[in-house]
CSV table of C-alpha atoms in Angstrom, one decimal:
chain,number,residue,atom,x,y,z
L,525,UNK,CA,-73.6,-6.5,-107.2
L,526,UNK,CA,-72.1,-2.8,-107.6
L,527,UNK,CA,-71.7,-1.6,-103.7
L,528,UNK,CA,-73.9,1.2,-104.3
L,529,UNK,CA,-77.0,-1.2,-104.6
L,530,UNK,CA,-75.6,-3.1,-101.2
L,531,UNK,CA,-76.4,0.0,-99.2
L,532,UNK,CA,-79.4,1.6,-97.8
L,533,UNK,CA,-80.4,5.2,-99.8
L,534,UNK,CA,-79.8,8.4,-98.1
L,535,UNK,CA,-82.5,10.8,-98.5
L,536,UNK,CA,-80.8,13.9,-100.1
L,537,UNK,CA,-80.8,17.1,-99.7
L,538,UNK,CA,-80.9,17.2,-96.1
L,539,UNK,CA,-83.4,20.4,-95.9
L,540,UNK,CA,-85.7,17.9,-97.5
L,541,UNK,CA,-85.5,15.2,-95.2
L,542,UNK,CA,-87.9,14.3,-93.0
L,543,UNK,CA,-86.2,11.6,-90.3
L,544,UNK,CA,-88.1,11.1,-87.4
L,545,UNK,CA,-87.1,8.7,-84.4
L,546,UNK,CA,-89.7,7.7,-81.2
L,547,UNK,CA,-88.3,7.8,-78.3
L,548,UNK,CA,-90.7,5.7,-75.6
L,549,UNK,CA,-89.2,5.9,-71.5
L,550,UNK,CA,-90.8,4.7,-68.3
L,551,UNK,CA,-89.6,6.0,-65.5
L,552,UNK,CA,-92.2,6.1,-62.8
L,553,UNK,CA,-94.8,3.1,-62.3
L,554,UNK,CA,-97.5,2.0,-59.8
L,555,UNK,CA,-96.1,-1.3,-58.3
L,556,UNK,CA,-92.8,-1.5,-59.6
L,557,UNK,CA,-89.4,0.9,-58.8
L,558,UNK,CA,-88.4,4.3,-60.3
L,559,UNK,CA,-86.1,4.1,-62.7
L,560,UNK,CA,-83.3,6.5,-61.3
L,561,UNK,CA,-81.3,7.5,-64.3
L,562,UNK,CA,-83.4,7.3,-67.0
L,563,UNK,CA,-84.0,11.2,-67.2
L,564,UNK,CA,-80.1,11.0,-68.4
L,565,UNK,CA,-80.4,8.4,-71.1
L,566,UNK,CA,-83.6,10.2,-72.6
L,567,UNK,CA,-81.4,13.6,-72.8
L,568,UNK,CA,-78.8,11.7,-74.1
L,569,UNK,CA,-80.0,9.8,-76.7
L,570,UNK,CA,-82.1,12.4,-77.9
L,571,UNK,CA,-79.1,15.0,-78.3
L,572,UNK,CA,-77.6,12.1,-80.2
L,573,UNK,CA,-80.3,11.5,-82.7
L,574,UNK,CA,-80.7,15.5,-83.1
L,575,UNK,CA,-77.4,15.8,-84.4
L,576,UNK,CA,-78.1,12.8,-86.6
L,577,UNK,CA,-80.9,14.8,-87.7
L,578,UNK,CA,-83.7,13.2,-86.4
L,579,UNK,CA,-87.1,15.2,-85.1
L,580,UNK,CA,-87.2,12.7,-81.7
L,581,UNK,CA,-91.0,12.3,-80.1
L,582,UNK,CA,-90.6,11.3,-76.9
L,583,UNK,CA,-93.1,9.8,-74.8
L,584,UNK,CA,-92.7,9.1,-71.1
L,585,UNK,CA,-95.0,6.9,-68.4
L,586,UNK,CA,-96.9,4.8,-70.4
L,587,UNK,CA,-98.8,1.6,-70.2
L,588,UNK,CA,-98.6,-1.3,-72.8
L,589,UNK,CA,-101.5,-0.1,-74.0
L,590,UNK,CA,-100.3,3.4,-74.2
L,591,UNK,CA,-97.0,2.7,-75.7
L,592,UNK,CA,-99.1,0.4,-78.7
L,593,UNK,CA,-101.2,3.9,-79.2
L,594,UNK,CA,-98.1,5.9,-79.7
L,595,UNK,CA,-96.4,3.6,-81.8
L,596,UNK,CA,-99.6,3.3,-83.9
L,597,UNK,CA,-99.6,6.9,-84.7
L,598,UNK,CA,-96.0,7.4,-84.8
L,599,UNK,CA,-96.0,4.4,-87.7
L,600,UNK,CA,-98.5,6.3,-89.4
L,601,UNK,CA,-96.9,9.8,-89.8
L,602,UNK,CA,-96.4,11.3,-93.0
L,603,UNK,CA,-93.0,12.3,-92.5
L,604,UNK,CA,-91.9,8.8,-92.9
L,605,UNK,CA,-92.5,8.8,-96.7
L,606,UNK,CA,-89.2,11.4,-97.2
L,607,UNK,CA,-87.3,10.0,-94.9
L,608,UNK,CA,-85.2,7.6,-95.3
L,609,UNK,CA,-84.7,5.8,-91.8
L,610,UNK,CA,-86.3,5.7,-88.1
L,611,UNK,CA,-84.9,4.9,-85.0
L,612,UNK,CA,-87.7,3.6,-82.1
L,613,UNK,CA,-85.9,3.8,-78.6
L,614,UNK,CA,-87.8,1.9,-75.6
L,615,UNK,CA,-86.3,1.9,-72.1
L,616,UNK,CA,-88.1,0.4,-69.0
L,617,UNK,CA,-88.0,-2.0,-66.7
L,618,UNK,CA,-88.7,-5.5,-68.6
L,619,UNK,CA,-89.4,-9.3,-68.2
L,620,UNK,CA,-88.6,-11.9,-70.8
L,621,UNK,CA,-91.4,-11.6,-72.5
L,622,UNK,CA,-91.5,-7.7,-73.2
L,623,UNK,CA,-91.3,-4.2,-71.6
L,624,UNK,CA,-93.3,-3.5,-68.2
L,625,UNK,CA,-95.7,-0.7,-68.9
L,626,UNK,CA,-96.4,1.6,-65.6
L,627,UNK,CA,-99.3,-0.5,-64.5
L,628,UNK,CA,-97.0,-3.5,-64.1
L,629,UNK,CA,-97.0,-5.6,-61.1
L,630,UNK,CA,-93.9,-8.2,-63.0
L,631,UNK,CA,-94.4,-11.1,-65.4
L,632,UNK,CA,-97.6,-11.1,-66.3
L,633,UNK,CA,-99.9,-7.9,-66.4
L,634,UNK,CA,-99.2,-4.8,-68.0
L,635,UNK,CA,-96.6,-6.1,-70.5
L,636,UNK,CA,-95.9,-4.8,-74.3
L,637,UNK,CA,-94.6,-8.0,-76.4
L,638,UNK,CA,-91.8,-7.4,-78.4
L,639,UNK,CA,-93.6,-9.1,-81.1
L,640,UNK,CA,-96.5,-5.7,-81.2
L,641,UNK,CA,-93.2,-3.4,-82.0
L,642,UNK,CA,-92.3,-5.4,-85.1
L,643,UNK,CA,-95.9,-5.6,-86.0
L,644,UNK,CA,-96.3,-1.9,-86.1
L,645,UNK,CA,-93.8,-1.5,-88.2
L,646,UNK,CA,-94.1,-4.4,-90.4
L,647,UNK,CA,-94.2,-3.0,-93.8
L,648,UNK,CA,-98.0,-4.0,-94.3
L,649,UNK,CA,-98.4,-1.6,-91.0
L,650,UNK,CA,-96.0,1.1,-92.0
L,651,UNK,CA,-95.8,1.7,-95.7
L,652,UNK,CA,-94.2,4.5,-95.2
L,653,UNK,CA,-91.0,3.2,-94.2
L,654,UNK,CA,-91.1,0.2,-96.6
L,655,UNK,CA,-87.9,-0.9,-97.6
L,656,UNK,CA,-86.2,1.6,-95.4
L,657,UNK,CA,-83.8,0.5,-92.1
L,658,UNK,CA,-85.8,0.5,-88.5
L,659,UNK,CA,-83.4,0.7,-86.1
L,660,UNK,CA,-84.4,-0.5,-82.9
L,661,UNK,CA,-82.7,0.1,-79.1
L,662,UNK,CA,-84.0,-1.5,-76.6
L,663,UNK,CA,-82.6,-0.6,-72.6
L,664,UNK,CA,-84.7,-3.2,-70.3
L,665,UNK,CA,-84.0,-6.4,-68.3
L,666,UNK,CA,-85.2,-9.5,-69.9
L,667,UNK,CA,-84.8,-11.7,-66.7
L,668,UNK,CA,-83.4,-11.9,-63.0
L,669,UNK,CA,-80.1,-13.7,-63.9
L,670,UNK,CA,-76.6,-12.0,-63.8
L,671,UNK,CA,-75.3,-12.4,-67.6
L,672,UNK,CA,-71.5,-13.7,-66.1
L,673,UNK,CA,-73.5,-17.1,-64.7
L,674,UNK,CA,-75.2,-17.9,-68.0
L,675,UNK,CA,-72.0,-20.2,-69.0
L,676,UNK,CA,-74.3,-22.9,-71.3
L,677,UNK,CA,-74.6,-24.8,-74.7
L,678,UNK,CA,-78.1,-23.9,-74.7
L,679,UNK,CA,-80.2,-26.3,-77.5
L,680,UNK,CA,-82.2,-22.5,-77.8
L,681,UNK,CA,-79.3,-20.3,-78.9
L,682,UNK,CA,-80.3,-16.3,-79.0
L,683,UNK,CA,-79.1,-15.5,-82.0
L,684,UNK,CA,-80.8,-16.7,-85.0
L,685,UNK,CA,-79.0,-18.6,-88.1
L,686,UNK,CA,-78.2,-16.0,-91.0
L,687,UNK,CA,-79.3,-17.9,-94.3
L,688,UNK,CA,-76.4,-17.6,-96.4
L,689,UNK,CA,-78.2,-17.1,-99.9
L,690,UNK,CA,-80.8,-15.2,-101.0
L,691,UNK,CA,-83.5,-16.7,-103.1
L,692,UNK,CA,-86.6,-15.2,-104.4
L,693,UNK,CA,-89.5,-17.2,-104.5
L,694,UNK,CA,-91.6,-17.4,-107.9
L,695,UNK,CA,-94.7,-15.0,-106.9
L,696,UNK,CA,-97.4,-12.4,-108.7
L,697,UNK,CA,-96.0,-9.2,-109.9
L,698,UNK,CA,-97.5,-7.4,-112.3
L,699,UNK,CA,-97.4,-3.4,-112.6
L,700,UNK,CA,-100.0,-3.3,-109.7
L,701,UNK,CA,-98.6,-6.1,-107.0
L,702,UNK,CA,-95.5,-6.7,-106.5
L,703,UNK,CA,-94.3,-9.1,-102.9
L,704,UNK,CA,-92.9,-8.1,-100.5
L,705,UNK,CA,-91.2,-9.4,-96.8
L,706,UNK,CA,-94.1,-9.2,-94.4
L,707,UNK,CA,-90.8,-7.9,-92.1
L,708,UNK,CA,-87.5,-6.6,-93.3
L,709,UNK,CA,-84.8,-4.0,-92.9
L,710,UNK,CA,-85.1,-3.8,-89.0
L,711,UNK,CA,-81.8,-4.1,-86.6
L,712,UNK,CA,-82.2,-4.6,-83.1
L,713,UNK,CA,-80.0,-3.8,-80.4
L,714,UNK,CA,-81.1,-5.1,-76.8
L,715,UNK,CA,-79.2,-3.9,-74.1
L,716,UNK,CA,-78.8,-7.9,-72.8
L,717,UNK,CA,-79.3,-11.3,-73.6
L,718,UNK,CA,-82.6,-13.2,-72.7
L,719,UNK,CA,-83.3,-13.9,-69.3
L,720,UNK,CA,-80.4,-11.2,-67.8
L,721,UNK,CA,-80.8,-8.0,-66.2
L,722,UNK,CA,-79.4,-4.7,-67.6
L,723,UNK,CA,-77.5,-2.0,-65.1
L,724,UNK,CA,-78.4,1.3,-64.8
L,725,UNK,CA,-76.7,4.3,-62.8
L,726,UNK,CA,-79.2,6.7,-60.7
L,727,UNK,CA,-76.8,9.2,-61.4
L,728,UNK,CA,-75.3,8.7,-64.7
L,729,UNK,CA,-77.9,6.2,-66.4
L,730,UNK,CA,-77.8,3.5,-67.7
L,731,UNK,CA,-74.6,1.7,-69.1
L,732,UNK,CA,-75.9,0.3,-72.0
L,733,UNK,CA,-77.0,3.3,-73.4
L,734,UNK,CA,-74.0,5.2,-72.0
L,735,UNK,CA,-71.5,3.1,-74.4
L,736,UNK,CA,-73.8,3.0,-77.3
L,737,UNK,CA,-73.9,7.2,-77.3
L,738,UNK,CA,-70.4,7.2,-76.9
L,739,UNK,CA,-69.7,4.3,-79.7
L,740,UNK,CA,-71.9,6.4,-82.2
L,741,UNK,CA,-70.4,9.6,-81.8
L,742,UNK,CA,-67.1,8.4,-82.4
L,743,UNK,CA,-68.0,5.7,-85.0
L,744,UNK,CA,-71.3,6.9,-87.0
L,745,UNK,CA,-69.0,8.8,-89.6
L,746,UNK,CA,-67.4,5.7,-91.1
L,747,UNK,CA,-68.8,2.8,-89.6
L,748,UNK,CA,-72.1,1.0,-91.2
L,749,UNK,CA,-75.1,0.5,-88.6
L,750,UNK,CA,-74.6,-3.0,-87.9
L,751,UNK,CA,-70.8,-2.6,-87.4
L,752,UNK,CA,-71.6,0.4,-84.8
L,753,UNK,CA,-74.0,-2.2,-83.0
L,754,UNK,CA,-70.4,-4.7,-82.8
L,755,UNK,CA,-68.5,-2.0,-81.2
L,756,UNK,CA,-71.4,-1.3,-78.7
L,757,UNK,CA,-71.1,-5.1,-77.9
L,758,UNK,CA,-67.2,-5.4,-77.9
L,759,UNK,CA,-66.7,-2.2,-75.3
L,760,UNK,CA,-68.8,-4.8,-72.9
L,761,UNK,CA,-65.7,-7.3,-73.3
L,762,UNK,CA,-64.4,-6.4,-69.7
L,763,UNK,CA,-67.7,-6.0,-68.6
L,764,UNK,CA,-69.1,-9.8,-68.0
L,765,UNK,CA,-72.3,-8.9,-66.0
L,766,UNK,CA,-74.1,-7.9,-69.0
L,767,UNK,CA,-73.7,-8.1,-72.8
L,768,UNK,CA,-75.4,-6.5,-75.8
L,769,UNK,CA,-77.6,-8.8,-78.3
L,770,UNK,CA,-78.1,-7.9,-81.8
L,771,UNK,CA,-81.9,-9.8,-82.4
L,772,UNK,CA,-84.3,-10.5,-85.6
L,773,UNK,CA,-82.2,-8.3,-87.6
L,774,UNK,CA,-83.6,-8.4,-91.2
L,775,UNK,CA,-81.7,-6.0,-93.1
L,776,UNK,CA,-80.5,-6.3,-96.7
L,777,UNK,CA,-77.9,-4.2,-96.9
L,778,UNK,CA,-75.3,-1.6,-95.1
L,779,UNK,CA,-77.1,1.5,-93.4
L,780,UNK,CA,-74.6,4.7,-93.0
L,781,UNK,CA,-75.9,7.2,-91.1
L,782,UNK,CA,-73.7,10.2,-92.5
L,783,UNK,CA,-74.0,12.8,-90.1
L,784,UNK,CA,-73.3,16.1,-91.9
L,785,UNK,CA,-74.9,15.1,-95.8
């Protein structure tokens, strides 16, 4: 394949371009503590997306409900169709299953499944961004466990298998229907593994998102998406309490931001 066809479209010219990123952060909640710090990750990732030239919506203090709504309506914005890219940020507390909203009392009530995120943006959801890299950061716990003790050949490993080959299954298409994935071109970035907690600052915020600011800015303007995610992870080397996990990534080829085009 020529290398041109291996990586992701930039929408050109810039004046043109309409990228828009959601930025979702819960900070204050009924049952559950305030999330000292997070005022600094939302400034900071937001000033980092700016100068990737991003229009960032930001949403603060929702519940699961809430957060569905906004990601509903952010899916469905018409700026998607020229852009060529989104990023959606969520930080909050979390459980294994998903992100607290500010209702939460822990495991089981006021949760937003990871699962309703994809969905959203699924491209039968978001056409808009069909065939176009969704690039998701996720700052939450995922558990009570301190990453260092989880020393295991777990039979549920968290990263799935990467198939090797590409084949295309024999479908319809025709000049009105053509198949598609149900989900593709997403990259995740989850601040820790499954069932391990995530450190956060009051005063400087929260580590995670710290390093992945700081691996972007020095990285974005030569470095594909995915590889930018692997230098977020490898700066946690010396760090064993907690560890980056790149999850259900589905894209098909390199993203390059190129700040500046």
């Amino acid at each position: 394949l020529p290398l041109s066809s291996q990586i992701y479209p930039i929408h050109l010219p810039r004046d043109t371009r309409t990228r828009r990123a959601l930025l979702i952060c819960n900070i204050e909640f009924e049952h559950l503590s305030r999330r000292d710090g997070a005022e600094v990750d939302v400034k900071g990732m937001t000033e980092l997306l700016e100068g990737l030239g991003y229009i960032v919506d930001i949403h603060c203090n929702l519940t699961s409900q809430g957060m569905a709504t906004v990601m509903k309506d952010f899916a469905d914005h018409k700026d998607h169709w020229t852009s060529d890219s989104t990023f959606l940020v969520f930080m909050s507390h979390g459980v294994r299953a998903g992100l607290c909203g500010t209702k939460s009392r822990g495991e089981t009530t006021d949760i937003l499944s990871l699962d309703t995120i994809y969905e959203k943006f699924n491209n039968k959801h978001c056409r808009g961004l069909l065939g176009k890299p969704k690039l998701v950061i996720i700052q939450s716990c995922r558990g009570d466990k301190v990453g260092l003790v989880m020393v295991s050949d777990s039979a549920d490993p968290a990263m799935p298998a990467s198939s090797s080959a590409h084949t295309i299954p024999a479908g319809l298409e025709d000049d009105a229907i053509c198949e598609v994935h149900l989900e593709s071109d997403f990259a995740t970035l989850h601040s820790s593994t499954p069932d391990t907690v995530s450190w956060r600052s009051p005063k400087t915020g929260s580590i995670f998102i710290q390093r992945l600011i700081e691996q972007f800015r020095n990285h974005a303007c030569n470095s594909d998406l995915q590889e930018l995610f692997r230098k977020v992870q490898y700066s946690f080397g010396k760090f064993p309490q907690q560890l980056p996990s790149q999850e259900r990534t589905t894209m098909l080829r390199k993203f390059y931001l190129f700040p500046g085009c």
